[in-house]
CSV table of C-alpha atoms and ligand atoms in Angstrom, one decimal:
chain,number,residue,atom,x,y,z
A,1,UNK,CA,10.9,-17.8,13.3
A,2,UNK,CA,10.6,-14.1,12.5
A,3,UNK,CA,12.1,-11.9,15.1
A,4,UNK,CA,10.0,-8.9,16.3
A,5,UNK,CA,11.5,-5.5,15.8
A,6,UNK,CA,12.0,-4.2,19.2
A,7,UNK,CA,14.2,-1.5,20.6
A,8,UNK,CA,12.7,-2.1,24.1
A,9,UNK,CA,14.5,-1.7,27.3
A,10,UNK,CA,13.5,-4.9,29.1
A,11,UNK,CA,14.4,-3.5,32.5
A,12,UNK,CA,11.5,-1.1,32.6
A,13,UNK,CA,8.5,-1.8,34.8
A,14,UNK,CA,6.4,-2.1,31.6
A,15,UNK,CA,8.6,-4.8,30.3
A,16,UNK,CA,6.5,-7.9,31.3
A,17,UNK,CA,3.4,-6.5,29.7
A,18,UNK,CA,5.4,-5.5,26.7
A,19,UNK,CA,7.0,-8.9,26.5
A,20,UNK,CA,3.6,-10.6,26.7
A,21,UNK,CA,2.2,-8.5,24.0
A,22,UNK,CA,5.2,-9.2,21.7
A,23,UNK,CA,4.8,-13.0,22.4
A,24,UNK,CA,1.1,-12.8,21.6
A,25,UNK,CA,1.8,-10.8,18.4
A,26,UNK,CA,4.2,-13.4,17.2
A,27,UNK,CA,1.7,-16.1,17.9
A,28,UNK,CA,-0.8,-14.2,15.8
A,29,UNK,CA,1.6,-14.1,12.9
A,30,UNK,CA,2.9,-10.6,13.0
A,31,UNK,CA,6.5,-10.1,11.9
A,32,UNK,CA,7.2,-6.7,13.3
A,33,UNK,CA,6.0,-4.9,16.4
A,34,UNK,CA,6.8,-1.6,18.0
A,35,UNK,CA,5.3,0.8,20.6
A,36,UNK,CA,5.0,4.6,20.4
A,37,UNK,CA,3.8,6.9,23.1
A,38,UNK,CA,0.8,9.2,22.4
A,39,UNK,CA,1.7,12.3,24.2
A,40,UNK,CA,0.4,15.5,22.5
A,41,UNK,CA,-3.0,16.8,23.5
A,42,UNK,CA,-3.2,18.7,20.2
A,43,UNK,CA,-2.4,17.7,16.7
A,44,UNK,CA,1.2,17.1,17.5
A,45,UNK,CA,1.1,13.5,18.6
A,46,UNK,CA,2.2,12.5,15.1
A,47,UNK,CA,5.5,14.1,14.2
A,48,UNK,CA,4.8,13.9,10.4
A,49,UNK,CA,1.4,15.6,10.7
A,50,UNK,CA,2.6,19.0,9.3
A,51,UNK,CA,4.1,17.1,6.2
A,52,UNK,CA,0.7,15.5,5.7
A,53,UNK,CA,-1.2,18.8,5.9
A,54,UNK,CA,1.2,20.3,3.3
A,55,UNK,CA,0.7,17.3,1.1
A,56,UNK,CA,-3.1,17.8,1.3
A,57,UNK,CA,-2.8,21.5,0.6
A,58,UNK,CA,-0.9,20.8,-2.6
A,59,UNK,CA,-3.8,18.5,-3.8
A,60,UNK,CA,-1.5,15.5,-4.0
A,61,UNK,CA,-4.3,13.3,-2.6
A,62,UNK,CA,-6.1,13.6,-5.9
A,63,UNK,CA,-9.7,12.3,-5.7
A,64,UNK,CA,-9.1,10.5,-2.4
A,65,UNK,CA,-11.4,12.9,-0.6
A,66,UNK,CA,-11.6,10.8,2.6
A,67,UNK,CA,-7.9,11.8,3.3
A,68,UNK,CA,-8.9,15.4,3.6
A,69,UNK,CA,-11.9,14.8,5.8
A,70,UNK,CA,-11.3,15.7,9.5
A,71,UNK,CA,-7.5,15.8,9.0
A,72,UNK,CA,-7.0,16.7,12.7
A,73,UNK,CA,-7.9,13.1,13.7
A,74,UNK,CA,-4.9,11.9,11.8
A,75,UNK,CA,-2.7,14.2,13.9
A,76,UNK,CA,-4.3,13.3,17.3
A,77,UNK,CA,-5.5,9.8,18.1
A,78,UNK,CA,-7.2,11.2,21.2
A,79,UNK,CA,-9.9,12.6,19.0
A,80,UNK,CA,-10.7,9.0,18.2
A,81,UNK,CA,-10.0,7.4,21.5
A,82,UNK,CA,-9.7,10.0,24.3
A,83,UNK,CA,-7.8,7.7,26.7
A,84,UNK,CA,-5.3,6.6,24.0
A,85,UNK,CA,-1.8,6.4,25.5
A,86,UNK,CA,0.1,4.0,23.2
A,87,UNK,CA,0.2,3.2,19.5
A,88,UNK,CA,1.1,-0.4,19.0
A,89,UNK,CA,2.2,-0.8,15.4
A,90,UNK,CA,2.6,-4.2,13.7
A,91,UNK,CA,3.9,-5.3,10.3
A,92,UNK,CA,3.1,-8.4,8.3
A,93,UNK,CA,5.4,-9.3,5.4
A,94,UNK,CA,3.9,-9.9,1.9
A,95,UNK,CA,7.4,-10.6,0.4
A,96,UNK,CA,6.3,-13.6,-1.6
A,97,UNK,CA,9.2,-13.8,-4.1
A,98,UNK,CA,7.3,-16.3,-6.2
A,99,UNK,CA,6.9,-15.1,-9.8
A,100,UNK,CA,9.7,-14.6,-12.3
A,101,UNK,CA,10.2,-11.1,-13.7
A,102,UNK,CA,10.0,-12.4,-17.3
A,103,UNK,CA,6.4,-13.3,-16.6
A,104,UNK,CA,5.6,-10.1,-14.7
A,105,UNK,CA,7.0,-7.8,-17.3
A,106,UNK,CA,5.6,-9.8,-20.3
A,107,UNK,CA,3.6,-7.1,-22.1
A,108,UNK,CA,0.9,-9.6,-23.1
A,109,UNK,CA,0.1,-9.9,-19.4
A,110,UNK,CA,-1.4,-7.5,-17.0
A,111,UNK,CA,0.8,-7.1,-13.9
A,112,UNK,CA,-0.6,-7.0,-10.4
A,113,UNK,CA,1.3,-5.5,-7.6
A,114,UNK,CA,2.7,-8.0,-5.1
A,115,UNK,CA,0.6,-6.9,-2.2
A,116,UNK,CA,-2.5,-8.1,-4.1
A,117,UNK,CA,-1.3,-11.5,-5.2
A,118,UNK,CA,-3.1,-13.4,-2.5
A,119,UNK,CA,-5.9,-12.8,0.0
A,120,UNK,CA,-7.2,-9.4,0.9
A,121,UNK,CA,-4.9,-8.2,3.7
A,122,UNK,CA,-7.7,-6.4,5.5
A,123,UNK,CA,-9.4,-9.7,5.9
A,124,UNK,CA,-6.2,-11.4,7.1
A,125,UNK,CA,-4.9,-8.7,9.4
A,126,UNK,CA,-8.0,-7.0,11.0
A,127,UNK,CA,-9.2,-10.0,13.1
A,128,UNK,CA,-5.6,-10.6,14.4
A,129,UNK,CA,-5.2,-7.0,15.2
A,130,UNK,CA,-8.5,-7.0,17.1
A,131,UNK,CA,-7.4,-10.1,19.0
A,132,UNK,CA,-4.1,-8.3,20.0
A,133,UNK,CA,-6.1,-5.3,21.1
A,134,UNK,CA,-8.4,-7.5,23.3
A,135,UNK,CA,-5.2,-9.1,24.7
A,136,UNK,CA,-3.9,-5.8,25.9
A,137,UNK,CA,-7.1,-5.4,27.8
A,138,UNK,CA,-8.6,-2.0,27.9
A,139,UNK,CA,-10.6,-0.4,25.2
A,140,UNK,CA,-8.7,-0.2,21.9
A,141,UNK,CA,-9.1,0.9,18.3
A,142,UNK,CA,-7.5,-1.2,15.6
A,143,UNK,CA,-6.8,0.0,12.0
A,144,UNK,CA,-5.4,-1.5,8.8
A,145,UNK,CA,-6.0,1.3,6.3
A,146,UNK,CA,-9.4,1.6,7.8
A,147,UNK,CA,-9.4,4.8,9.7
A,148,UNK,CA,-7.9,8.3,10.2
A,149,UNK,CA,-4.4,7.1,10.9
A,150,UNK,CA,-1.0,8.0,9.4
A,151,UNK,CA,0.2,4.4,9.6
A,152,UNK,CA,3.7,4.9,8.2
A,153,UNK,CA,4.3,7.9,10.5
A,154,UNK,CA,3.3,5.8,13.5
A,155,UNK,CA,5.4,2.9,12.3
A,156,UNK,CA,8.4,5.3,12.1
A,157,UNK,CA,7.7,6.6,15.6
A,158,UNK,CA,7.3,3.1,17.0
A,159,UNK,CA,10.8,2.2,15.7
A,160,UNK,CA,9.7,-0.2,13.0
A,161,UNK,CA,11.9,1.4,10.4
A,162,UNK,CA,12.3,4.7,8.5
A,163,UNK,CA,10.2,6.5,5.9
A,164,UNK,CA,12.2,6.2,2.7
A,165,UNK,CA,12.3,8.7,-0.2
A,166,UNK,CA,9.6,6.5,-1.9
A,167,UNK,CA,7.4,7.3,1.2
A,168,UNK,CA,7.3,3.6,2.2
A,169,UNK,CA,8.1,2.4,5.6
A,170,UNK,CA,11.4,0.5,5.2
A,171,UNK,CA,12.7,-1.9,7.8
A,172,UNK,CA,16.5,-1.9,7.9
A,173,UNK,CA,16.9,-5.6,7.5
A,174,UNK,CA,13.5,-6.7,6.0
A,175,UNK,CA,12.8,-4.1,3.3
A,176,UNK,CA,9.4,-2.6,2.8
A,177,UNK,CA,7.1,-5.4,1.6
A,178,UNK,CA,5.1,-5.1,4.8
A,179,UNK,CA,1.5,-4.3,5.6
A,180,UNK,CA,1.1,-2.1,8.6
A,181,UNK,CA,-1.5,-2.1,11.3
A,182,UNK,CA,-2.0,0.2,14.3
A,183,UNK,CA,-3.8,-0.3,17.6
A,184,UNK,CA,-4.4,2.7,19.9
A,185,UNK,CA,-4.7,1.5,23.5
A,186,UNK,CA,-5.4,3.2,26.8
A,187,UNK,CA,-2.3,1.5,28.5
A,188,UNK,CA,1.1,3.2,28.7
A,189,UNK,CA,3.3,0.5,27.3
A,190,UNK,CA,6.4,2.5,26.2
A,191,UNK,CA,9.7,3.6,27.5
A,192,UNK,CA,10.0,7.3,27.8
A,193,UNK,CA,11.4,8.6,24.4
A,194,UNK,CA,12.4,12.0,23.3
A,195,UNK,CA,9.5,13.2,21.1
A,196,UNK,CA,11.3,15.4,18.6
A,197,UNK,CA,12.5,15.0,15.1
A,198,UNK,CA,16.2,15.5,15.0
A,199,UNK,CA,17.2,18.8,13.3
A,200,UNK,CA,18.6,16.9,10.4
A,201,UNK,CA,15.5,14.8,9.4
A,202,UNK,CA,17.8,12.8,7.1
A,203,UNK,CA,19.3,11.3,10.2
A,204,UNK,CA,16.2,9.2,10.6
A,205,UNK,CA,16.2,8.1,7.0
A,206,UNK,CA,18.4,5.3,5.7
A,207,UNK,CA,18.3,6.2,2.0
A,208,UNK,CA,21.5,8.2,2.0
A,209,UNK,CA,22.3,9.6,-1.4
A,210,UNK,CA,20.2,6.9,-3.2
A,211,UNK,CA,17.5,8.2,-5.5
A,212,UNK,CA,16.7,5.1,-7.5
A,213,UNK,CA,13.0,5.0,-6.5
A,214,UNK,CA,12.6,8.6,-7.6
A,215,UNK,CA,14.2,8.3,-11.0
A,216,UNK,CA,12.7,4.9,-11.8
A,217,UNK,CA,9.1,5.9,-11.3
A,218,UNK,CA,7.6,5.3,-14.8
A,219,UNK,CA,5.2,8.3,-14.4
A,220,UNK,CA,7.6,10.6,-12.4
A,221,UNK,CA,5.1,10.7,-9.5
A,222,UNK,CA,7.6,11.9,-6.9
A,223,UNK,CA,7.6,15.7,-6.6
A,224,UNK,CA,10.7,15.5,-4.4
A,225,UNK,CA,12.1,12.9,-1.9
A,226,UNK,CA,9.3,11.8,0.5
A,227,UNK,CA,6.5,13.5,-1.5
A,228,UNK,CA,4.3,11.5,-3.8
A,229,UNK,CA,1.8,13.2,-6.1
A,230,UNK,CA,-0.9,10.5,-6.2
A,231,UNK,CA,-2.4,12.1,-9.3
A,232,UNK,CA,0.5,10.6,-11.2
A,233,UNK,CA,1.0,7.3,-9.3
A,234,UNK,CA,0.2,4.1,-11.2
A,235,UNK,CA,-1.1,2.6,-7.9
A,236,UNK,CA,-3.6,5.5,-7.6
A,237,UNK,CA,-4.5,5.5,-11.3
A,238,UNK,CA,-5.2,1.7,-11.4
A,239,UNK,CA,-6.9,1.3,-8.0
A,240,UNK,CA,-8.3,4.5,-6.5
A,241,UNK,CA,-9.2,6.5,-9.6
A,242,UNK,CA,-12.8,5.6,-10.5
A,243,UNK,CA,-13.2,7.5,-13.8
A,244,UNK,CA,-11.1,8.0,-16.9
A,245,UNK,CA,-7.4,7.6,-16.8
A,246,UNK,CA,-5.8,10.8,-18.1
A,247,UNK,CA,-4.6,10.3,-21.7
A,248,UNK,CA,-1.1,11.5,-21.1
A,249,UNK,CA,-0.6,9.0,-18.3
A,250,UNK,CA,-1.7,5.9,-20.3
A,251,UNK,CA,1.4,5.3,-22.4
A,252,UNK,CA,3.5,5.5,-19.2
A,253,UNK,CA,1.7,2.8,-17.4
A,254,UNK,CA,3.2,-0.2,-19.2
A,255,UNK,CA,1.4,-3.4,-18.3
A,256,UNK,CA,0.4,-2.5,-14.8
A,257,UNK,CA,-3.1,-3.8,-14.1
A,258,UNK,CA,-3.5,-3.1,-10.4
A,259,UNK,CA,-1.1,-1.2,-8.2
A,260,UNK,CA,2.6,-0.8,-8.9
A,261,UNK,CA,5.8,-2.0,-7.3
A,262,UNK,CA,8.5,-0.1,-9.2
A,263,UNK,CA,9.6,2.2,-6.4
A,264,UNK,CA,10.0,-0.7,-4.0
A,265,UNK,CA,11.4,-3.3,-6.5
A,266,UNK,CA,14.2,-1.0,-7.2
A,267,UNK,CA,15.0,-0.2,-3.6
A,268,UNK,CA,18.4,-1.7,-2.4
A,269,UNK,CA,16.8,-2.6,1.0
A,270,UNK,CA,14.2,-4.6,-0.7
A,271,UNK,CA,16.7,-6.3,-3.1
A,272,UNK,CA,19.2,-7.1,-0.4
A,273,UNK,CA,17.0,-8.2,2.4
A,274,UNK,CA,14.2,-10.0,0.7
A,275,UNK,CA,12.9,-12.7,3.0
A,276,UNK,CA,10.0,-14.9,2.1
A,277,UNK,CA,6.8,-14.2,4.1
A,278,UNK,CA,5.5,-16.8,6.5
A,279,UNK,CA,2.0,-15.8,5.6
A,280,UNK,CA,0.9,-18.3,3.0
A,281,UNK,CA,-2.4,-16.6,2.2
A,282,UNK,CA,-0.4,-13.8,0.5
A,283,UNK,CA,1.2,-16.1,-2.1
A,284,UNK,CA,-0.4,-16.3,-5.5
A,285,UNK,CA,-2.0,-19.7,-6.4
A,286,UNK,CA,-0.4,-19.6,-9.8
A,287,UNK,CA,1.5,-17.1,-12.1
A,288,UNK,CA,-1.7,-16.1,-13.8
A,289,UNK,CA,-2.9,-14.7,-10.5
A,290,UNK,CA,0.1,-12.3,-10.4
A,291,UNK,CA,0.0,-11.5,-14.1
A,292,UNK,CA,-3.1,-12.7,-15.9
A,293,UNK,CA,-3.0,-12.8,-19.7
A,294,UNK,CA,-4.6,-9.7,-21.2
A,295,UNK,CA,-6.6,-11.6,-23.7
A,296,UNK,CA,-8.2,-13.6,-20.9
A,297,UNK,CA,-9.1,-10.5,-18.8
A,298,UNK,CA,-10.5,-8.6,-21.7
A,299,UNK,CA,-13.1,-11.4,-22.2
A,300,UNK,CA,-14.2,-11.7,-18.5
A,301,UNK,CA,-17.8,-11.0,-17.8
A,302,UNK,CA,-18.8,-9.9,-14.3
A,303,UNK,CA,-19.4,-13.4,-12.8
A,304,UNK,CA,-16.1,-14.6,-14.1
A,305,UNK,CA,-14.3,-11.5,-12.7
A,306,UNK,CA,-16.0,-11.9,-9.3
A,307,UNK,CA,-15.2,-15.6,-9.1
A,308,UNK,CA,-11.6,-15.1,-10.2
A,309,UNK,CA,-10.9,-12.3,-7.7
A,310,UNK,CA,-13.1,-13.4,-4.8
A,311,UNK,CA,-11.6,-12.4,-1.4
A,312,UNK,CA,-8.8,-10.4,-3.0
A,313,UNK,CA,-8.0,-6.7,-3.1
A,314,UNK,CA,-8.8,-6.6,-6.8
A,315,UNK,CA,-12.5,-6.7,-6.1
A,316,UNK,CA,-12.1,-3.1,-4.9
A,317,UNK,CA,-11.5,-1.9,-8.4
A,318,UNK,CA,-14.5,-3.9,-9.7
A,319,UNK,CA,-14.7,-5.4,-13.2
A,320,UNK,CA,-15.1,-1.9,-14.8
A,321,UNK,CA,-11.8,-0.7,-13.2
A,322,UNK,CA,-9.8,-3.8,-14.0
A,323,UNK,CA,-11.0,-3.9,-17.6
A,324,UNK,CA,-10.3,-0.2,-18.0
A,325,UNK,CA,-6.8,-0.9,-16.9
A,326,UNK,CA,-6.5,-4.0,-19.1
A,327,UNK,CA,-7.4,-1.9,-22.1
A,328,UNK,CA,-4.6,0.6,-21.3
A,329,UNK,CA,-2.2,-2.3,-20.9
A,330,UNK,CA,-3.4,-3.8,-24.2
A,331,UNK,CA,-2.8,-0.5,-25.9
A,332,UNK,CA,0.7,-0.4,-24.5
A,333,UNK,CA,1.3,-4.0,-25.6
A,334,UNK,CA,0.4,-2.8,-29.1
A,335,UNK,CA,-0.2,-6.3,-30.5
A,336,UNK,CA,-3.0,-6.8,-33.1
A,337,UNK,CA,-4.0,-10.0,-31.3
A,338,UNK,CA,-5.8,-7.8,-28.8
A,339,UNK,CA,-8.0,-6.2,-31.4
A,340,UNK,CA,-10.9,-8.7,-31.5
A,341,UNK,CA,-11.4,-8.6,-27.7
A,342,UNK,CA,-11.1,-4.8,-27.7
A,343,UNK,CA,-13.6,-4.4,-30.5
A,344,UNK,CA,-16.0,-6.7,-28.5
A,345,UNK,CA,-15.6,-4.3,-25.5
A,346,UNK,CA,-17.0,-1.4,-27.6
A,347,UNK,CA,-20.4,-3.0,-27.0
A,348,UNK,CA,-19.8,-3.4,-23.2
A,349,UNK,CA,-22.5,-1.9,-21.0
A,350,UNK,CA,-19.8,0.2,-19.2
A,351,UNK,CA,-19.1,3.4,-21.0
A,352,UNK,CA,-15.8,3.7,-19.1
A,353,UNK,CA,-14.6,0.6,-20.8
A,354,UNK,CA,-15.7,1.6,-24.3
A,355,UNK,CA,-13.6,4.8,-24.1
A,356,UNK,CA,-10.4,2.9,-23.0
A,357,UNK,CA,-11.0,0.1,-25.5
A,358,UNK,CA,-11.3,2.7,-28.3
A,359,UNK,CA,-8.0,4.3,-27.2
A,360,UNK,CA,-6.3,1.0,-27.2
A,361,UNK,CA,-7.6,0.1,-30.6
A,362,UNK,CA,-6.3,3.4,-32.0
A,363,UNK,CA,-3.0,3.0,-30.3
A,364,UNK,CA,-2.5,-0.5,-31.7
A,365,UNK,CA,-3.6,0.5,-35.2
A,366,UNK,CA,-1.2,3.5,-35.2
A,367,UNK,CA,1.7,1.2,-34.4
A,368,UNK,CA,0.8,-1.4,-37.1
B,1,B12,C1,-3.7,6.9,0.5
B,1,B12,C2,-2.8,5.7,0.4
B,1,B12,C3,-2.2,5.5,-0.8
B,1,B12,C4,-2.2,6.4,-1.9
B,1,B12,C5,-1.2,7.6,-1.6
B,1,B12,C6,0.2,7.0,-1.2
B,1,B12,C7,1.1,8.1,-0.5
B,1,B12,N1,2.4,7.9,-0.6
B,1,B12,O1,0.6,9.0,0.2
B,1,B12,C8,-1.8,5.5,-3.1
B,1,B12,C9,-3.1,4.9,-3.7
B,1,B12,C10,-1.0,6.2,-4.2
B,1,B12,C11,-1.1,4.4,-2.4
B,1,B12,C12,-0.2,3.6,-3.0
B,1,B12,C13,0.5,2.5,-2.3
B,1,B12,N2,0.2,2.1,-1.1
B,1,B12,CO1,-0.9,2.9,0.1
B,1,B12,N3,-1.9,3.8,1.5
B,1,B12,C14,-2.6,4.9,1.6
B,1,B12,C15,-3.1,5.2,3.0
B,1,B12,C16,-4.6,4.8,3.0
B,1,B12,C17,-2.9,6.6,3.5
B,1,B12,C18,-1.5,7.1,3.2
B,1,B12,C19,-1.4,8.6,3.6
B,1,B12,O2,-1.8,9.0,4.6
B,1,B12,N4,-0.7,9.4,2.7
B,1,B12,C20,-0.4,10.8,2.9
B,1,B12,C21,1.1,10.9,2.9
B,1,B12,C22,1.5,12.4,3.1
B,1,B12,O3,1.5,10.3,4.1
B,1,B12,P1,2.6,9.0,4.1
B,1,B12,O4,2.4,8.2,2.8
B,1,B12,O5,2.5,8.4,5.4
B,1,B12,O6,3.9,9.9,3.8
B,1,B12,C23,4.8,10.2,4.9
B,1,B12,C24,6.1,10.6,4.4
B,1,B12,O7,6.0,11.3,3.2
B,1,B12,C25,6.7,11.4,5.5
B,1,B12,N5,7.5,12.5,5.2
B,1,B12,C26,7.1,13.7,4.7
B,1,B12,N6,8.1,14.5,4.6
B,1,B12,C27,9.2,13.8,5.0
B,1,B12,C28,10.6,14.2,5.1
B,1,B12,C29,11.5,13.3,5.6
B,1,B12,C30,12.9,13.7,5.7
B,1,B12,C31,11.0,12.0,6.0
B,1,B12,C32,12.0,11.0,6.5
B,1,B12,C33,9.7,11.6,5.9
B,1,B12,C34,8.8,12.6,5.4
B,1,B12,O8,5.6,11.9,6.3
B,1,B12,C35,4.4,11.6,5.6
B,1,B12,C36,3.2,11.5,6.6
B,1,B12,O9,3.3,10.4,7.4
B,1,B12,C37,-2.2,4.2,3.8
B,1,B12,C38,-2.9,3.6,5.1
B,1,B12,C39,-2.9,4.6,6.2
B,1,B12,N7,-4.1,4.8,6.7
B,1,B12,O10,-1.9,5.1,6.5
B,1,B12,C40,-1.8,3.1,2.8
B,1,B12,C41,-0.4,2.5,2.9
B,1,B12,C42,0.5,3.7,3.0
B,1,B12,N8,-0.2,2.0,1.5
B,1,B12,C43,0.5,0.9,1.5
B,1,B12,C44,0.9,0.2,0.3
B,1,B12,C45,1.4,-1.2,0.5
B,1,B12,C46,0.8,0.8,-0.9
B,1,B12,C47,1.5,0.4,-2.2
B,1,B12,C48,2.8,-0.3,-2.1
B,1,B12,C49,0.5,-0.5,-3.0
B,1,B12,C50,0.9,-0.9,-4.4
B,1,B12,N9,1.9,-1.8,-4.5
B,1,B12,O11,0.4,-0.4,-5.3
B,1,B12,C51,1.6,1.8,-3.0
B,1,B12,C52,2.9,2.5,-2.7
B,1,B12,C53,3.1,3.8,-3.4
B,1,B12,C54,3.9,4.8,-2.5
B,1,B12,N10,5.2,5.0,-2.9
B,1,B12,O12,3.4,5.3,-1.6
B,1,B12,C55,0.9,0.5,2.9
B,1,B12,C56,2.4,0.9,3.1
B,1,B12,C57,3.3,-0.1,3.9
B,1,B12,C58,4.7,0.4,3.9
B,1,B12,N11,5.6,-0.5,4.2
B,1,B12,O13,5.0,1.5,3.8
B,1,B12,C59,-0.1,1.3,3.8
B,1,B12,C60,0.4,1.7,5.1
B,1,B12,C61,-1.3,0.4,4.0
B,1,B12,C62,-1.1,-0.7,5.0
B,1,B12,N12,-2.0,-0.7,6.0
B,1,B12,O14,-0.2,-1.5,5.0
B,1,B12,N13,-1.4,4.3,-1.1
C-alpha cells in the first residue's frame, strides 16, 4: 500500500478529522496528501505568488493568456471561496515504468510524455477529488489544473515535497511523476505552522548543487533554476501552442510528439525512487500508445485520430496539433521513408499541417 505523505502531529485536536480524511484519500486512490493553512487576507496566502507575478511580467507564460487573467485569485483562494481555511493537496502517481527507452527514443516514432500514456488525468482525478471534498463536509472547491490555483506552490506548502530547479514538485522518496490536485475547504484542518519562507530559500529545495535538468533541456528552456520560459519548452510547443512552431525550435525537438519528460527523466530523485503507480488507467495499452510510429500518425484522418486517442490528454491538441508535431518529428528523423506521407499532407485541409509538412520535406531532402 502507498503511504500518505504526512508530517502531521497526531496529538492535535484536529487529528481525528485529519486521520479520517487521510484514510478516505487512500481509499480513493491518492498516493500523497498534505494540508496547508490559508491565512492571508490579501495575496500573500501563497508564498510563491511573487515569483509567479515576476514570471508573468517576463512573458514566460507565452500564449497561455488564461494564466495572466485575474492573477490575484492565484495568490488568494479566498477570492474564490471566501470561507477557505485549508488547502488539501493530493498527489497521484503516473510512474508507469512500462516502455523501454530504445522504443521511446527511436526517431521513427513520435514520443509521448509519460503523463499522457493512459487515461486523461482530469477524468480520473476530478471525481475522486470532489468525493474527498464532499467527505470533508462543508462547501469546497476542487481543482486539477482547472482553476486559478498555483498547485505546485500549494503542494510545497502542504509538505508534499519541494519545488525543484526544473519547477516540478518533487517528493523526497517518490520523485516527481505525480499529478497534483487541490481542494480548498472551509474547515481548519492544519497544525499551526510558521508561514514564512526561510531566508535561504534553498533550504526548502532538495536539489543541492545538481543542475542536470537545466543542462539537459533540449531547448534550453530554463532561464535560471526554478524559472521555465514556456516559449521554449517542448511541452508548451507540442501541447499548448496552437499555431506555427517557431522554425528555430523545430530541430531541437527531436521525436517529441506530445509533452516532454527530459527534465524529470534526468532527475536523480526520479531515477532513484521510481515506484510503479497503482493507478492502472495511467498505463499504456501497448508501446505504440507511448510512442506511435510516425508513418502511422502521418496517415491518420480525423476519425482515426479521435478513435485512437479517445479519453486521453492527446485529444486536447487535436489532430491538427498532433500531425503538426509529427511533421516536425519526421523532419528530425530525416528518413526518406517519410516523404510519401508528408507529400500527401501537402493536400490536407489544415493549412497548419501543410506548412510543417513542407518544412519536414525540405529538411529530409537537404540531408539526403
Ligand atoms: C501552465 C502549466 C504548464 C506550462 C508551464 C509550466 C511551468 N513550469 O510554469 C507548460 C505547458 C510548459 C507545462 C509543462 C508541464 N507540466 Co504543467 N501545468 C501548468 C499549470 C496549468 C500552471 C503552472 C503555473 O502556474 N506556472 C507558473 C509558474 C511560475 O509556476 P510553477 O510552475 O508553480 O513554478 C513555481 C516555481 O517556479 C517556484 N519558484 C519560483 N522561484 C523559486 C525559487 C526557489 C528557490 C524555489 C524553491 C521555488 C521557486 O514558484 C513558482 C510558483 O508556484 C499547472 C496546474 C496548476 N494550475 O498549477 C500544471 C502542472 C504544473 N503541470 C504538470 C505537469 C505534469 C507538466 C509536465 C510534466 C507535462 C509534460 N510531461 O509535458 C510539464 C513539465 C514542464 C516543467 N518543467 O514545468 C503538473 C506538475 C506536477 C508536479 N509533480 O510538479 C501540474 C501541477 C498539473 C497537475 N495538476 O498535476 N505546464
